[in-house]
């Protein structure tokens, strides 16, 4: 069974589906109607690494889920849908207006909406505000053309809110701005971050 990718939102079948979390606020606040998000980690028994968000920004907890306990999943790419954006209760907010501008352009890759904006879109829970950042994700199995990445970044800098883009390669994820600025990147992998010259090439340990 292929495990869900990082940033995917998961809905679980019951309160006891979460494993390895002892934070008291999780027991008080979390319920199966609220999704958890897939994070990067590796479990020897094939459990899915997930994160739980609370009511406060400081309330974040990391745990594990048996794949058999997953009822539904929503990827960041599934939220890049004009009807979903326009029907959202938050459509007038700057982050959603920014996403609408991006979706009106043609791009040579699959991209998605992650972070708090993605959570709000998937749940309709008001976890965003006018000053919220827009977290974007580009799936890049192969290295994209530099000119296309520059075109994307040029538009992102003109959006009506702050937006950050993470590039997802088969080896991990990295910040686009860092890559464009320095020509190398801190690649976030399931086994920890690594500074790499080429995020698409497996380097020797």
CSV table of C-alpha atoms in Angstrom, one decimal:
chain,number,residue,atom,x,y,z
A,1,UNK,CA,0.0,0.0,0.0
A,2,UNK,CA,1.4,3.4,-1.0
A,3,UNK,CA,1.4,5.8,2.0
A,4,UNK,CA,-0.1,9.3,1.5
A,5,UNK,CA,2.3,12.1,0.6
A,6,UNK,CA,3.3,14.9,3.0
A,7,UNK,CA,0.8,17.8,3.3
A,8,UNK,CA,-2.2,15.5,2.6
A,9,UNK,CA,-5.1,15.9,5.0
A,10,UNK,CA,-6.5,12.7,6.5
A,11,UNK,CA,-9.8,12.0,8.2
A,12,UNK,CA,-9.7,9.1,10.7
A,13,UNK,CA,-12.3,6.6,11.8
A,14,UNK,CA,-12.3,7.2,15.6
A,15,UNK,CA,-10.7,9.1,18.5
A,16,UNK,CA,-8.3,6.2,19.3
A,17,UNK,CA,-6.8,6.2,15.8
A,18,UNK,CA,-4.0,8.6,16.8
A,19,UNK,CA,-0.9,6.9,18.3
A,20,UNK,CA,2.1,8.3,20.1
A,21,UNK,CA,0.6,11.6,21.2
A,22,UNK,CA,0.4,12.6,24.9
A,23,UNK,CA,-0.4,16.3,24.7
A,24,UNK,CA,-3.4,17.0,26.9
A,25,UNK,CA,-4.9,19.5,24.5
A,26,UNK,CA,-5.1,16.9,21.7
A,27,UNK,CA,-7.5,14.7,23.8
A,28,UNK,CA,-9.5,17.8,24.7
A,29,UNK,CA,-9.8,19.4,21.2
A,30,UNK,CA,-9.2,16.8,18.5
A,31,UNK,CA,-12.0,14.7,17.1
A,32,UNK,CA,-12.4,12.5,14.0
A,33,UNK,CA,-14.3,15.3,12.2
A,34,UNK,CA,-11.0,17.3,12.1
A,35,UNK,CA,-8.3,16.2,9.7
A,36,UNK,CA,-4.7,15.5,10.6
A,37,UNK,CA,-1.9,16.3,8.1
A,38,UNK,CA,0.8,13.9,6.8
A,39,UNK,CA,4.3,15.0,7.9
A,40,UNK,CA,7.8,13.6,7.0
A,41,UNK,CA,9.1,10.7,9.0
A,42,UNK,CA,9.6,6.9,8.8
A,43,UNK,CA,8.0,4.3,11.0
A,44,UNK,CA,9.5,0.7,11.1
A,45,UNK,CA,6.0,-0.8,11.0
A,46,UNK,CA,4.7,1.4,8.2
A,47,UNK,CA,2.5,3.7,10.2
A,48,UNK,CA,1.7,7.1,8.6
A,49,UNK,CA,3.4,10.1,10.3
A,50,UNK,CA,0.8,12.8,11.0
A,51,UNK,CA,0.5,16.2,12.7
A,52,UNK,CA,-2.4,17.5,14.7
A,53,UNK,CA,-3.2,21.2,14.9
A,54,UNK,CA,-5.0,22.9,17.9
A,55,UNK,CA,-6.8,26.1,18.3
A,56,UNK,CA,-3.6,28.1,19.0
A,57,UNK,CA,-0.7,28.4,16.7
A,58,UNK,CA,1.6,26.9,19.3
A,59,UNK,CA,-0.6,23.8,19.6
A,60,UNK,CA,1.0,21.3,17.2
A,61,UNK,CA,1.6,17.6,18.0
A,62,UNK,CA,3.2,14.8,16.0
A,63,UNK,CA,1.9,11.2,16.0
A,64,UNK,CA,1.2,8.2,13.9
A,65,UNK,CA,-1.8,6.5,12.3
A,66,UNK,CA,-2.4,3.0,11.0
A,67,UNK,CA,-3.3,3.3,7.3
A,68,UNK,CA,-6.3,1.1,7.9
A,69,UNK,CA,-7.8,3.8,10.1
A,70,UNK,CA,-7.9,6.4,7.3
A,71,UNK,CA,-11.4,7.1,6.0
A,72,UNK,CA,-10.7,10.0,3.5
A,73,UNK,CA,-7.9,12.1,2.2
A,74,UNK,CA,-7.5,15.4,0.5
A,75,UNK,CA,-4.3,16.4,-1.3
A,76,UNK,CA,-3.2,20.0,-1.8
A,77,UNK,CA,-3.8,19.5,-5.5
A,78,UNK,CA,-7.4,18.6,-5.0
A,79,UNK,CA,-8.0,22.1,-3.5
A,80,UNK,CA,-6.8,23.8,-6.7
A,81,UNK,CA,-10.3,24.0,-8.1
A,82,UNK,CA,-12.1,27.2,-9.2
A,83,UNK,CA,-15.5,26.1,-7.8
A,84,UNK,CA,-14.0,25.1,-4.5
A,85,UNK,CA,-12.3,28.4,-4.2
A,86,UNK,CA,-15.3,30.5,-5.3
A,87,UNK,CA,-17.7,28.7,-3.1
A,88,UNK,CA,-15.6,29.0,0.0
A,89,UNK,CA,-16.7,31.2,2.9
A,90,UNK,CA,-13.3,32.7,2.7
A,91,UNK,CA,-13.3,33.6,-1.0
A,92,UNK,CA,-12.9,37.4,-0.3
A,93,UNK,CA,-9.7,36.8,1.8
A,94,UNK,CA,-6.4,37.8,0.2
A,95,UNK,CA,-5.0,34.2,0.3
A,96,UNK,CA,-7.9,32.9,-1.7
A,97,UNK,CA,-7.9,35.8,-4.1
A,98,UNK,CA,-4.2,35.0,-4.6
A,99,UNK,CA,-5.0,31.3,-5.3
A,100,UNK,CA,-7.7,32.3,-7.8
A,101,UNK,CA,-5.1,34.5,-9.7
A,102,UNK,CA,-2.7,31.5,-9.9
A,103,UNK,CA,-5.4,29.1,-11.1
A,104,UNK,CA,-6.2,31.3,-14.0
A,105,UNK,CA,-2.8,30.8,-15.5
A,106,UNK,CA,-1.5,27.6,-17.2
A,107,UNK,CA,1.4,25.9,-15.5
A,108,UNK,CA,3.4,22.9,-16.6
A,109,UNK,CA,3.1,21.1,-13.3
A,110,UNK,CA,0.6,19.9,-10.7
A,111,UNK,CA,0.4,22.3,-7.8
A,112,UNK,CA,-1.6,22.6,-4.6
A,113,UNK,CA,-2.5,24.7,-1.6
A,114,UNK,CA,-1.2,23.6,1.8
A,115,UNK,CA,-0.9,25.0,5.3
A,116,UNK,CA,-3.6,26.9,7.1
A,117,UNK,CA,-5.3,28.0,3.8
A,118,UNK,CA,-5.5,24.4,2.6
A,119,UNK,CA,-6.9,23.4,6.0
A,120,UNK,CA,-9.5,26.1,5.9
A,121,UNK,CA,-10.6,25.2,2.3
A,122,UNK,CA,-10.9,21.5,3.2
A,123,UNK,CA,-12.8,22.1,6.5
A,124,UNK,CA,-14.4,25.5,6.2
A,125,UNK,CA,-13.0,26.2,9.7
A,126,UNK,CA,-11.9,29.8,10.1
A,127,UNK,CA,-8.2,29.3,10.8
A,128,UNK,CA,-7.1,32.1,8.4
A,129,UNK,CA,-7.3,35.8,8.4
A,130,UNK,CA,-6.5,38.8,6.1
A,131,UNK,CA,-2.8,38.6,6.9
A,132,UNK,CA,-2.5,34.8,6.5
A,133,UNK,CA,0.3,33.4,4.3
A,134,UNK,CA,-0.5,31.2,1.3
A,135,UNK,CA,1.5,28.0,1.3
A,136,UNK,CA,1.9,26.6,-2.2
A,137,UNK,CA,3.3,23.3,-3.3
A,138,UNK,CA,4.6,22.2,-6.7
A,139,UNK,CA,4.9,18.5,-7.6
A,140,UNK,CA,8.1,18.1,-9.6
A,141,UNK,CA,9.1,14.5,-10.3
A,142,UNK,CA,11.6,15.9,-12.8
A,143,UNK,CA,13.5,19.2,-12.7
A,144,UNK,CA,11.2,22.0,-14.1
A,145,UNK,CA,12.5,24.5,-16.6
A,146,UNK,CA,14.2,27.4,-14.8
A,147,UNK,CA,12.3,29.9,-16.9
A,148,UNK,CA,9.0,28.4,-15.8
A,149,UNK,CA,10.0,28.5,-12.1
A,150,UNK,CA,11.0,32.2,-12.6
A,151,UNK,CA,7.7,32.9,-14.2
A,152,UNK,CA,5.8,31.3,-11.3
A,153,UNK,CA,7.9,33.2,-8.7
A,154,UNK,CA,7.4,36.5,-10.6
A,155,UNK,CA,3.7,36.1,-10.3
A,156,UNK,CA,3.8,34.9,-6.7
A,157,UNK,CA,5.6,38.1,-5.7
A,158,UNK,CA,2.8,40.1,-7.1
A,159,UNK,CA,-0.1,38.3,-5.3
A,160,UNK,CA,-2.2,40.2,-2.7
A,161,UNK,CA,-0.7,38.2,0.2
A,162,UNK,CA,2.6,36.7,1.2
A,163,UNK,CA,3.1,33.3,-0.5
A,164,UNK,CA,5.7,30.7,-0.1
A,165,UNK,CA,6.3,27.8,-2.5
A,166,UNK,CA,7.7,24.4,-1.7
A,167,UNK,CA,8.9,22.2,-4.5
A,168,UNK,CA,8.3,18.5,-3.9
A,169,UNK,CA,10.7,16.1,-5.6
A,170,UNK,CA,10.9,12.3,-5.2
A,171,UNK,CA,13.5,12.8,-2.5
A,172,UNK,CA,11.9,15.5,-0.4
A,173,UNK,CA,10.8,19.1,-0.4
A,174,UNK,CA,12.6,22.5,-0.5
A,175,UNK,CA,11.8,26.2,-0.6
A,176,UNK,CA,11.7,27.7,-4.1
A,177,UNK,CA,13.0,31.1,-3.0
A,178,UNK,CA,16.1,29.5,-1.4
A,179,UNK,CA,16.8,27.5,-4.6
A,180,UNK,CA,16.5,30.5,-6.9
A,181,UNK,CA,18.6,32.7,-4.6
A,182,UNK,CA,21.4,30.3,-3.7
A,183,UNK,CA,21.4,27.5,-6.3
A,184,UNK,CA,21.2,24.9,-3.6
A,185,UNK,CA,18.5,23.9,-1.0
A,186,UNK,CA,17.8,22.5,2.4
A,187,UNK,CA,16.0,19.4,1.3
A,188,UNK,CA,13.4,18.2,3.9
A,189,UNK,CA,13.4,14.4,3.7
A,190,UNK,CA,11.7,11.6,5.8
A,191,UNK,CA,15.0,11.1,7.6
A,192,UNK,CA,15.7,14.7,8.3
A,193,UNK,CA,16.9,17.9,6.4
A,194,UNK,CA,19.9,17.8,4.1
A,195,UNK,CA,21.7,20.6,2.3
A,196,UNK,CA,22.0,19.5,-1.3
A,197,UNK,CA,23.2,21.0,-4.6
A,198,UNK,CA,20.6,19.0,-6.7
A,199,UNK,CA,17.3,18.1,-5.0
A,200,UNK,CA,16.5,15.6,-7.8
A,201,UNK,CA,19.7,13.5,-7.4
A,202,UNK,CA,20.3,11.0,-4.6
A,203,UNK,CA,23.6,12.0,-3.0
A,204,UNK,CA,25.9,9.5,-1.3
A,205,UNK,CA,25.5,9.3,2.5
